[in-house]
Structures are given as structure tokens and as C-alpha cells.
Amino acid sequence: MKIVFPVLSLRAPYDFARSIGFWQRSTGELCEQWADGVYRRVIALEGAPALLMLRSVGAVDSPAVAVELNGAPATPDELNLLEPIVRQLLGDDLDLHSFYAAVAGEPVFAGVTQQLYGVKAPRSPLWETLCWVIIGQQISLPFAYMLKQRLVERYGERFEAGGRALDQFPSPERLADAEASDLLAMQFSRNKASFITGLARQLVDGSFDLDSVSRLSTDAAISYLIGFRGIGRWTAEFTLMRALGRPDAFPANDAGVRQGVTALYGHKLAEPELRAFAGRWGGWSGIAAIYLLAWLREMKTKHHG
DNA sequence: TTCCAGGACGACA
DNA sequence: TGTCGTCATGGA
């Protein structure tokens, strides 16, 4: 008897493989896995960890994913629970056609969107993303990947299902109990160690409310976030862009975004100028930033193999 | 050696 | 409200 996998149809256009692949750049990533056309991540399902597995069964203009849970096809009841999680994870609410139409008037950038047709950035949980972005402050990506890997190995929680083992990113509770000296031994700077443990402790004692952020406008969310030690404007914007897919969160001080603009337009712009330059993308500057990063990544890959 | 990496903080004027 | 020095590490 043939096994029928439950399938979720997604909003077109969506290039599943490129969208996932672009952002899976580290082989040392422990919280999610992209291999052989399958995306895996541990999620919280009704308060308990579960291993979600997604595989494309559609095409860019008729996208759909097969859904498995803990190594078995999801039941209809499970699929009902998983649907909003999967749509959130893949950024299914983003209407790429509207984005493309909004930037179609500019030939240079329209070329980028044609080249990256169907690409979206998958989203990751807010706390994990915030920590990741703080880790990435001012250091190279390979070094940042290594730091995250060490943090997850030490404080994350392993979950095994269906013959696979993945880690859950350390909860605020776990990191609130972490000693700064342990993070220093992992080559975190003194600042980053105190930023992450400090934010974790404020989450635990309730003085920092991450859940409320998703209900705020992008500007209000940025204002709220930068009130906490360790979160500057870049960190707030990048986190909102990657975790919540906010289309108007533009990290103007991002080295990658800056590189992309320089490579694409020939302008070397500082933060204020780059922020003004992004005005051409209107309320879509956050998605434009994603495309600049993805385009830059693809260009570098072509040159280096 | 210098400069740059997907910056933020604190001091200072 | 802006600028400047400092923090840390690794690679080009």
C-alpha cells in the first residue's frame, strides 16, 4: 500500500529549495537541517518538542510541501496543528508578486528579483534569532557560526525522532543560568556573554517581553528592543527582518546589505545614506535587503564555486 | 601590520 | 543629539 503524505499548498511563487538553501550556510548548524531536499527543525507543538520535516512536492508556481512529524506522515489532526506553524516558518504570508510589482520600475533591482524568482527567507524563532544576531555583531559569519554551535552544544536540548537528532536552541531559562565565564571560554566577548545572559534573565523575570514584539508595528518594535542592553538598531532591524519577516525592517548598517548595494549599484554608502537609498523600495525595503543578501551570496558562490 | 567582519556601549562635548 | 574610543576574534 502506498503511503500518502499530507500536503500543504503554499502561496506562489515559492522556490522551496533555494529559499531554504540560501540561509543554510553552515554545516555546523544544529537547530535545523537541510539535506537531500528535506528541511528539518525541532518545533514546539502544544508545548512539547517535535521534529518537523518538510519536503517539496510542488513547483515554483504551484508550490506545496509534504509534512512529516517525528518521522511519520502527519495525521490530519496533526496537520491542522502544524499548518500555521509551517506557514509561519516558510513565510507563506509574504506575497512576492506584490513585492516584484512594487520594485519593477527599477531595472537594476528588477533584474535581481527575476534572478531570484520565488525566493523567501525562512523564519526562525524570535529568541533564537535575537541571540544569533547578537552573536553576529561585528564578527565574520564563519566565526559566528562556530560560536552558535558551541552555545547550542553546551546549553541546547537534543531531541531525537525518526532516526534523527536535532537540537532545540537553548531556552531563556537555560541561558539565564549560564555563567558568563562559560561563554567566555567559548570565545564569546565579555559584552556578548553579558548581553545574552542578561536578556535571558530579563525574559525569565518578565521585564523583557519578546512575545509582545510581534504585536507591535515595526517602528514600535525597534524602539522597544533597543531599550535593552545589547540590542542596537541593527540588531533590532535584522531580527525583525529574519524572525518575523517584517517587510519594512531594513538593517541599513548591515555589512552584507552594504556590500550588495556596492556590488549592484557601485555606491559605497554609509548607514544614513543607505537608509535614504532604501526609500526606493518603499515599504518593501526589508524584503529588498533579503534579496540583496541572497543575490550577493549567489554571486560569491558563482565566483568561488 | 592593517583593515574589515551581517555592532553596541559608555564617555564626552 | 552626534562623535569617539573600546571591546574581542579571525581572516584576507
Coordinates of C-alpha atoms (C1' of nucleotides) in Angstrom, one line a residue, chain A residues 138 141 230 234-235 238 254, chain B residues 4-10:
Chain A
Q138 CA 30.9 42.8 14.3
L141 CA 30.0 34.7 9.7
G230 CA 22.9 44.5 23.7
W234 CA 21.0 46.9 13.5
T235 CA 20.2 44.0 15.8
F238 CA 17.9 42.4 11.4
D254 CA 24.5 45.7 7.7
Chain B
dC4 C1' 37.2 44.6 7.9
dA5 C1' 33.7 41.3 9.6
dG6 C1' 25.8 40.6 8.9
dG7 C1' 28.0 46.5 16.0
dA8 C1' 27.0 48.1 20.8
dC9 C1' 28.2 50.6 24.8
dG10 C1' 29.8 54.4 27.6

